[in-house]
Amino acid sequence: MNEYLIAKAAQIIRNGGLVAFPTETVYGLGANALNPIAVAKIFELKERPSFDPLIVHIASVDDLNTLTKNADRNVIRLAEKFWPGPLTIVLPKSKLVPDIVTSGLDTVGIRMPDNEIALKLIRAANCPIAAPSANKFGNLSPVSAEHVKKQLPNVDYILDGGNTSVGIESTIVSIERNVCTLLRPGVITIADIENALPNTFVFNAEKPHKLIAPGLLKSHYSPVKPLYIIDKQAIYLPESSGIIIHGKKDQIFNAQKYIYTSQSFNHLEIAANLFSALHAMEDDENIKQIFIEPVPEVGLGLAIMDRIKKAAYKYQ
Ligand code: TXA
Ligand code: MG
């Protein structure tokens, strides 16, 4: 990417504007995290409810000390092991972080994205960047610059870094001494965190009665067309159906359009291609409803099924 484009984007961030930029997970809609007016524009453009806090993106681990409190040994160990990478750590916030970023919570989610354009942008802007996924609230997350343009045509600027590599949003954990809570599953799994922190208890917070992270809303990341999870080997689909399958197999469905997220049921590949597949079905005007094959909910399959179930929830 041309350094001039990054410098231009950084200038927009410094001036209080909004820039969509690639990360390794999905595209983010960024603003200067220390400028409450700029951050307010994110909520406005995304039509995001103000109770849903934003993740702050940093390019240097040192920023943990200025933005958070209680970054203890366990936190540093997670940061050293997984950053830059798709892990967001929720910690008590410092006074520097405006309340609008955290929706009034006294904690803030921080991550260092594993994407050169994102890291250069944060360094050039010379401030932490608050960024949710660059989609309208509740819709599919964008994994390309085109997906951003489709949903947010009025954003000040888009840095086009091609398709993202991971494809689903970061794992989110909160950590307090030796207790770590998984708030949103992602490609970094509970087992990965247990391996990094051998003396720590790691819990899965997925409890429907308790809204800890709005990412845990049952319905989220939905396509604008009905989406159904298929639970049979072969079924007869209604006309104008598209089907998303995760391993090459004989076409046992009568769908009009097939998309394979992976040739071999490889979970990393499925995660990377999941949102692109949903966007492609959403964009095809011949497709009226989408069907998708489930995956077993183990390891990374937990994060993949989390996104699939949330996308399908409102159509059940
Ligand atoms: O991979 C990602 O995390 C992408 C890229 C752009 O970094 N970002 C992303 O942001 O997915 P967003 O806003 O779409 O999802 C962030 C989730 C929200 O569900 C929010 O509720 C949760 O993180 N979150 C943020 N701060 C939190 C906090 N202090 N406590 C609990 N949950 C928090
Ligand atoms: Mg999002």
CSV table of C-alpha atoms and ligand atoms in Angstrom, one decimal:
chain,number,residue,atom,x,y,z
A,1,MET,CA,0.0,0.0,0.0
A,2,ASN,CA,1.1,3.5,-0.9
A,3,GLU,CA,2.4,5.3,2.2
A,4,TYR,CA,0.8,8.5,1.0
A,5,LEU,CA,-2.7,6.9,1.4
A,6,ILE,CA,-1.9,5.8,4.9
A,7,ALA,CA,-0.7,9.4,5.7
A,8,LYS,CA,-3.8,10.8,4.2
A,9,ALA,CA,-6.0,8.5,6.3
A,10,ALA,CA,-4.1,9.3,9.4
A,11,GLN,CA,-4.6,13.0,8.8
A,12,ILE,CA,-8.4,12.3,8.6
A,13,ILE,CA,-8.3,10.5,12.0
A,14,ARG,CA,-6.3,13.3,13.6
A,15,ASN,CA,-8.8,15.8,12.3
A,16,GLY,CA,-11.7,13.9,13.9
A,17,GLY,CA,-12.9,12.0,10.8
A,18,LEU,CA,-13.7,8.3,10.2
A,19,VAL,CA,-11.6,5.9,8.3
A,20,ALA,CA,-12.5,2.3,7.4
A,21,PHE,CA,-9.3,0.1,7.5
A,22,PRO,CA,-8.4,-3.5,7.2
A,23,THR,CA,-7.4,-5.7,10.1
A,24,GLU,CA,-6.6,-9.4,10.0
A,25,THR,CA,-10.2,-10.2,11.2
A,26,VAL,CA,-12.7,-7.8,9.6
A,27,TYR,CA,-12.6,-4.2,8.4
A,28,GLY,CA,-12.9,-1.6,11.2
A,29,LEU,CA,-14.6,1.8,11.2
A,30,GLY,CA,-11.9,3.9,13.0
A,31,ALA,CA,-11.8,7.2,14.9
A,32,ASN,CA,-9.4,8.8,17.3
A,33,ALA,CA,-10.2,6.9,20.6
A,34,LEU,CA,-9.3,9.9,22.7
A,35,ASN,CA,-11.7,12.3,20.8
A,36,PRO,CA,-15.3,11.8,22.0
A,37,ILE,CA,-16.8,13.8,19.2
A,38,ALA,CA,-15.0,11.7,16.6
A,39,VAL,CA,-16.1,8.5,18.4
A,40,ALA,CA,-19.7,9.7,18.4
A,41,LYS,CA,-19.6,9.8,14.6
A,42,ILE,CA,-19.0,6.1,14.6
A,43,PHE,CA,-22.2,5.4,16.5
A,44,GLU,CA,-24.1,7.7,14.1
A,45,LEU,CA,-22.7,6.3,10.9
A,46,LYS,CA,-23.1,2.7,12.0
A,47,GLU,CA,-26.5,3.3,13.6
A,48,ARG,CA,-25.1,1.5,16.5
A,49,PRO,CA,-26.9,1.7,19.9
A,50,SER,CA,-24.9,3.7,22.4
A,51,PHE,CA,-24.9,0.8,24.9
A,52,ASP,CA,-22.5,-1.2,22.7
A,53,PRO,CA,-18.9,-0.4,23.6
A,54,LEU,CA,-16.0,-0.2,21.1
A,55,ILE,CA,-12.7,-1.9,20.9
A,56,VAL,CA,-9.6,0.3,21.1
A,57,HIS,CA,-6.8,-0.6,18.6
A,58,ILE,CA,-3.1,0.0,19.6
A,59,ALA,CA,0.2,-0.5,17.9
A,60,SER,CA,2.4,-0.7,21.0
A,61,VAL,CA,2.0,-2.8,24.1
A,62,ASP,CA,3.1,0.3,26.1
A,63,ASP,CA,-0.3,1.8,25.4
A,64,LEU,CA,-1.8,-0.7,27.8
A,65,ASN,CA,-0.3,1.3,30.6
A,66,THR,CA,-1.9,4.6,29.6
A,67,LEU,CA,-5.3,3.2,28.6
A,68,THR,CA,-5.9,0.6,31.3
A,69,LYS,CA,-5.3,-0.3,34.9
A,70,ASN,CA,-4.3,-3.6,36.3
A,71,ALA,CA,-2.3,-4.9,33.3
A,72,ASP,CA,-0.7,-7.6,35.4
A,73,ARG,CA,1.6,-10.5,34.5
A,74,ASN,CA,-1.2,-12.6,33.0
A,75,VAL,CA,-2.3,-9.7,30.8
A,76,ILE,CA,1.3,-9.1,29.6
A,77,ARG,CA,1.7,-12.8,28.9
A,78,LEU,CA,-1.4,-12.9,26.7
A,79,ALA,CA,-0.3,-9.7,24.9
A,80,GLU,CA,3.2,-11.1,24.3
A,81,LYS,CA,1.8,-14.4,23.1
A,82,PHE,CA,-1.1,-13.3,20.9
A,83,TRP,CA,-0.4,-9.7,19.8
A,84,PRO,CA,-0.4,-8.5,17.2
A,85,GLY,CA,-3.4,-10.8,16.6
A,86,PRO,CA,-7.1,-11.5,16.9
A,87,LEU,CA,-7.4,-11.3,20.7
A,88,THR,CA,-9.2,-8.4,22.5
A,89,ILE,CA,-8.5,-8.1,26.2
A,90,VAL,CA,-11.1,-6.3,28.4
A,91,LEU,CA,-9.5,-4.5,31.4
A,92,PRO,CA,-10.4,-1.7,33.8
A,93,LYS,CA,-10.0,1.6,31.8
A,94,SER,CA,-7.9,4.6,32.7
A,95,LYS,CA,-9.3,8.1,32.9
A,96,LEU,CA,-7.8,8.8,29.5
A,97,VAL,CA,-10.4,6.7,27.7
A,98,PRO,CA,-13.6,8.7,27.1
A,99,ASP,CA,-16.9,7.2,28.4
A,100,ILE,CA,-18.4,7.1,25.0
A,101,VAL,CA,-15.9,4.6,23.9
A,102,THR,CA,-16.9,2.1,26.6
A,103,SER,CA,-20.6,3.1,26.7
A,104,GLY,CA,-20.1,4.1,30.3
A,105,LEU,CA,-18.5,0.8,31.4
A,106,ASP,CA,-15.5,1.1,33.6
A,107,THR,CA,-13.7,-1.4,31.4
A,108,VAL,CA,-12.2,-1.1,27.9
A,109,GLY,CA,-11.5,-3.7,25.2
A,110,ILE,CA,-8.0,-3.4,23.7
A,111,ARG,CA,-6.3,-5.2,20.9
A,112,MET,CA,-3.3,-4.9,18.6
A,113,PRO,CA,-4.4,-6.0,15.0
A,114,ASP,CA,-2.1,-8.2,13.0
A,115,ASN,CA,-2.3,-6.1,9.8
A,116,GLU,CA,0.5,-3.8,8.5
A,117,ILE,CA,-1.9,-1.2,7.2
A,118,ALA,CA,-3.7,-1.0,10.5
A,119,LEU,CA,-0.5,-0.8,12.5
A,120,LYS,CA,0.9,1.9,10.2
A,121,LEU,CA,-2.3,3.9,10.4
A,122,ILE,CA,-2.3,3.8,14.2
A,123,ARG,CA,1.3,4.9,14.3
A,124,ALA,CA,0.9,7.6,11.7
A,125,ALA,CA,-2.3,9.0,13.5
A,126,ASN,CA,-0.3,8.9,16.7
A,127,CYS,CA,-3.4,7.9,18.8
A,128,PRO,CA,-5.2,4.8,19.7
A,129,ILE,CA,-8.0,4.0,17.3
A,130,ALA,CA,-11.5,3.0,18.5
A,131,ALA,CA,-13.1,0.8,15.8
A,132,PRO,CA,-16.1,-1.5,15.6
A,133,SER,CA,-16.6,-3.7,12.6
A,134,ALA,CA,-17.3,-1.4,9.6
A,135,ASN,CA,-20.9,-2.5,9.0
A,136,LYS,CA,-24.3,-1.1,9.8
A,137,PHE,CA,-25.3,-2.4,13.3
A,138,GLY,CA,-26.6,-6.0,13.2
A,139,ASN,CA,-25.6,-6.6,9.6
A,140,LEU,CA,-22.8,-8.8,8.2
A,141,SER,CA,-19.2,-7.8,9.1
A,142,PRO,CA,-17.1,-6.6,6.1
A,143,VAL,CA,-14.1,-8.6,5.0
A,144,SER,CA,-13.3,-6.4,1.9
A,145,ALA,CA,-13.3,-2.7,1.0
A,146,GLU,CA,-16.3,-3.4,-1.3
A,147,HIS,CA,-18.3,-4.8,1.7
A,148,VAL,CA,-17.6,-1.6,3.5
A,149,LYS,CA,-18.7,0.6,0.6
A,150,LYS,CA,-21.9,-1.4,0.3
A,151,GLN,CA,-23.0,-0.6,3.9
A,152,LEU,CA,-21.2,2.7,4.7
A,153,PRO,CA,-20.9,4.7,1.4
A,154,ASN,CA,-20.6,7.9,3.4
A,155,VAL,CA,-17.5,7.1,5.4
A,156,ASP,CA,-14.8,9.7,5.0
A,157,TYR,CA,-12.2,7.3,3.7
A,158,ILE,CA,-11.6,3.6,3.1
A,159,LEU,CA,-8.1,2.1,3.1
A,160,ASP,CA,-8.3,-0.9,0.7
A,161,GLY,CA,-6.1,-3.7,1.9
A,162,GLY,CA,-7.9,-6.5,0.0
A,163,ASN,CA,-9.6,-9.4,1.7
A,164,THR,CA,-8.9,-10.0,5.4
A,165,SER,CA,-7.1,-13.2,6.3
A,166,VAL,CA,-8.9,-14.4,9.5
A,167,GLY,CA,-12.4,-13.5,8.4
A,168,ILE,CA,-14.2,-13.5,11.8
A,169,GLU,CA,-14.0,-11.0,14.6
A,170,SER,CA,-11.4,-11.3,17.4
A,171,THR,CA,-11.7,-13.5,20.4
A,172,ILE,CA,-12.7,-11.3,23.4
A,173,VAL,CA,-11.6,-12.2,27.0
A,174,SER,CA,-11.8,-10.3,30.2
A,175,ILE,CA,-9.2,-11.1,32.8
A,176,GLU,CA,-9.0,-10.5,36.5
A,177,ARG,CA,-6.0,-12.0,38.3
A,178,ASN,CA,-6.2,-15.7,37.6
A,179,VAL,CA,-9.7,-15.8,36.2
A,180,CYS,CA,-10.2,-15.3,32.5
A,181,THR,CA,-13.6,-15.2,30.9
A,182,LEU,CA,-14.3,-15.8,27.2
A,183,LEU,CA,-16.8,-13.1,26.1
A,184,ARG,CA,-16.8,-13.8,22.4
A,185,PRO,CA,-15.3,-16.9,20.7
A,186,GLY,CA,-12.8,-16.4,17.8
A,187,VAL,CA,-9.8,-18.2,16.2
A,188,ILE,CA,-7.9,-18.0,19.4
A,189,THR,CA,-9.6,-20.7,21.4
A,190,ILE,CA,-10.1,-21.4,25.1
A,191,ALA,CA,-7.5,-24.1,24.8
A,192,ASP,CA,-5.0,-21.6,23.3
A,193,ILE,CA,-5.5,-19.3,26.3
A,194,GLU,CA,-5.3,-22.1,28.8
A,195,ASN,CA,-1.9,-23.1,27.2
A,196,ALA,CA,-0.7,-19.5,27.5
A,197,LEU,CA,-1.9,-19.1,31.2
A,198,PRO,CA,-1.4,-22.5,32.8
A,199,ASN,CA,-2.4,-21.3,36.3
A,200,THR,CA,-5.6,-19.5,35.2
A,201,PHE,CA,-9.2,-20.6,35.1
A,202,VAL,CA,-10.8,-19.9,31.7
A,203,PHE,CA,-14.6,-19.8,31.6
A,204,ASN,CA,-17.0,-19.4,28.7
A,205,ALA,CA,-19.4,-16.6,29.5
A,206,GLU,CA,-22.1,-17.6,27.0
A,207,LYS,CA,-25.0,-17.4,29.4
A,208,PRO,CA,-28.2,-16.2,27.6
A,209,HIS,CA,-29.6,-14.4,30.7
A,210,LYS,CA,-26.6,-12.2,31.2
A,211,LEU,CA,-25.6,-9.6,28.6
A,212,ILE,CA,-21.9,-9.1,29.3
A,213,ALA,CA,-20.7,-8.2,25.8
A,214,PRO,CA,-23.4,-7.2,23.3
A,215,GLY,CA,-21.4,-9.4,20.8
A,216,LEU,CA,-23.3,-12.0,22.8
A,217,LEU,CA,-26.7,-10.8,21.5
A,218,LYS,CA,-28.4,-13.9,20.1
A,219,SER,CA,-29.0,-12.2,16.7
A,220,HIS,CA,-26.1,-10.4,15.1
A,221,TYR,CA,-24.1,-10.2,11.9
A,222,SER,CA,-27.2,-11.1,9.8
A,223,PRO,CA,-27.6,-11.1,6.1
A,224,VAL,CA,-30.6,-9.1,4.8
A,225,LYS,CA,-32.0,-12.4,3.3
A,226,PRO,CA,-33.4,-15.3,5.3
A,227,LEU,CA,-30.6,-17.7,6.4
A,228,TYR,CA,-31.3,-21.2,7.6
A,229,ILE,CA,-29.0,-23.8,9.1
A,230,ILE,CA,-29.4,-27.2,7.4
A,231,ASP,CA,-29.3,-30.2,9.6
A,232,LYS,CA,-29.8,-33.0,7.1
A,233,GLN,CA,-27.5,-34.7,4.6
A,234,ALA,CA,-29.9,-33.9,1.7
A,235,ILE,CA,-33.0,-31.9,1.5
A,236,TYR,CA,-35.1,-30.4,-1.3
A,237,LEU,CA,-34.6,-26.6,-1.3
A,238,PRO,CA,-37.2,-24.1,-2.4
A,239,GLU,CA,-36.6,-22.2,-5.7
A,240,SER,CA,-33.9,-19.5,-5.8
A,241,SER,CA,-32.0,-21.0,-2.9
A,242,GLY,CA,-28.3,-20.6,-2.3
A,243,ILE,CA,-26.3,-23.0,-0.2
A,244,ILE,CA,-23.0,-22.5,1.6
A,245,ILE,CA,-21.1,-25.8,2.2
A,246,HIS,CA,-17.7,-26.3,3.9
A,247,GLY,CA,-16.2,-29.3,2.1
A,248,LYS,CA,-16.4,-30.4,-1.5
A,249,LYS,CA,-19.0,-33.0,-1.9
A,250,ASP,CA,-21.5,-34.3,-4.4
A,251,GLN,CA,-24.2,-31.8,-5.1
A,252,ILE,CA,-26.9,-33.5,-3.0
A,253,PHE,CA,-28.9,-30.3,-2.8
A,254,ASN,CA,-30.9,-28.8,-5.6
A,255,ALA,CA,-29.6,-25.2,-5.0
A,256,GLN,CA,-29.3,-22.6,-7.7
A,257,LYS,CA,-26.0,-21.4,-6.3
A,258,TYR,CA,-23.3,-23.2,-4.3
A,259,ILE,CA,-20.5,-21.6,-2.4
A,260,TYR,CA,-17.7,-23.7,-0.8
A,261,THR,CA,-16.0,-22.1,2.1
A,262,SER,CA,-13.3,-24.8,2.1
A,263,GLN,CA,-12.5,-27.8,-0.1
A,264,SER,CA,-11.6,-30.0,2.9
A,265,PHE,CA,-13.6,-28.8,5.9
A,266,ASN,CA,-10.5,-26.8,7.2
A,267,HIS,CA,-11.8,-24.7,10.0
A,268,LEU,CA,-9.4,-21.8,9.5
A,269,GLU,CA,-10.4,-21.7,5.8
A,270,ILE,CA,-14.1,-21.8,6.7
A,271,ALA,CA,-13.7,-18.9,9.1
A,272,ALA,CA,-11.8,-16.9,6.6
A,273,ASN,CA,-14.4,-17.4,3.9
A,274,LEU,CA,-17.7,-17.4,5.9
A,275,PHE,CA,-18.7,-13.7,5.8
A,276,SER,CA,-17.5,-13.4,2.1
A,277,ALA,CA,-19.8,-16.3,1.3
A,278,LEU,CA,-22.8,-14.7,3.1
A,279,HIS,CA,-22.1,-11.3,1.4
A,280,ALA,CA,-21.9,-13.0,-2.1
A,281,MET,CA,-25.3,-14.7,-1.4
A,282,GLU,CA,-26.7,-11.4,-0.1
A,283,ASP,CA,-25.5,-9.6,-3.3
A,284,ASP,CA,-26.9,-12.1,-5.8
A,285,GLU,CA,-30.3,-10.9,-6.8
A,286,ASN,CA,-31.4,-14.3,-8.0
A,287,ILE,CA,-31.1,-15.8,-4.5
A,288,LYS,CA,-34.1,-15.4,-2.2
A,289,GLN,CA,-33.0,-17.5,0.7
A,290,ILE,CA,-29.7,-18.9,1.9
A,291,PHE,CA,-29.0,-22.3,3.5
A,292,ILE,CA,-25.8,-23.1,5.3
A,293,GLU,CA,-24.2,-26.3,6.6
A,294,PRO,CA,-23.3,-26.4,10.3
A,295,VAL,CA,-19.9,-27.5,11.7
A,296,PRO,CA,-19.2,-29.4,14.9
A,297,GLU,CA,-18.8,-27.0,17.8
A,298,VAL,CA,-15.3,-27.9,18.9
A,299,GLY,CA,-12.2,-25.8,18.9
A,300,LEU,CA,-12.5,-23.1,16.2
A,301,GLY,CA,-15.8,-24.7,15.3
A,302,LEU,CA,-17.3,-22.9,18.4
A,303,ALA,CA,-16.5,-19.5,16.9
A,304,ILE,CA,-17.7,-20.5,13.4
A,305,MET,CA,-21.1,-21.8,14.7
A,306,ASP,CA,-21.4,-18.7,17.0
A,307,ARG,CA,-21.4,-16.5,13.9
A,308,ILE,CA,-23.7,-18.9,11.9
A,309,LYS,CA,-26.3,-19.2,14.7
A,310,LYS,CA,-26.4,-15.5,15.3
A,311,ALA,CA,-26.7,-14.8,11.5
A,312,ALA,CA,-29.6,-17.3,11.3
A,313,TYR,CA,-31.3,-16.5,14.6
A,314,LYS,CA,-33.8,-14.0,13.4
A,315,TYR,CA,-35.0,-16.2,10.6
A,316,GLN,CA,-35.8,-19.2,12.7
B,1,TXA,O1,-12.0,-8.3,15.2
B,1,TXA,C1,-12.5,-7.4,15.8
B,1,TXA,O2,-12.7,-7.4,17.1
B,1,TXA,C2,-13.1,-6.3,15.0
B,1,TXA,C3,-11.9,-5.5,14.4
B,1,TXA,C4,-12.4,-4.3,13.6
B,1,TXA,O3,-11.0,-5.2,15.4
B,1,TXA,N1,-13.9,-5.4,15.8
B,1,TXA,C5,-15.1,-5.8,16.2
B,1,TXA,O4,-15.8,-4.7,16.9
B,1,TXA,O5,-15.6,-6.9,16.0
B,1,TXA,P1,-17.3,-4.8,17.2
B,1,TXA,O6,-17.6,-3.4,17.8
B,1,TXA,O7,-18.1,-5.1,16.0
B,1,TXA,O8,-17.5,-5.8,18.3
B,1,TXA,C6,-16.8,-5.6,19.5
B,1,TXA,C7,-17.5,-6.3,20.6
B,1,TXA,C8,-18.9,-5.8,20.9
B,1,TXA,O9,-19.8,-6.8,21.0
B,1,TXA,C9,-18.8,-5.1,22.3
B,1,TXA,O10,-19.9,-5.3,23.0
B,1,TXA,C10,-17.6,-5.9,22.9
B,1,TXA,O11,-16.7,-6.1,21.8
B,1,TXA,N2,-16.9,-5.0,23.9
B,1,TXA,C11,-16.2,-3.9,23.6
B,1,TXA,N3,-15.7,-3.4,24.8
B,1,TXA,C12,-16.2,-4.2,25.8
B,1,TXA,C13,-16.1,-4.1,27.2
B,1,TXA,N4,-15.5,-3.2,27.9
B,1,TXA,N5,-16.7,-5.1,27.9
B,1,TXA,C14,-17.4,-6.1,27.3
B,1,TXA,N6,-17.5,-6.2,25.9
B,1,TXA,C15,-16.9,-5.3,25.2
B,2,MG,MG,-19.5,-6.0,14.8
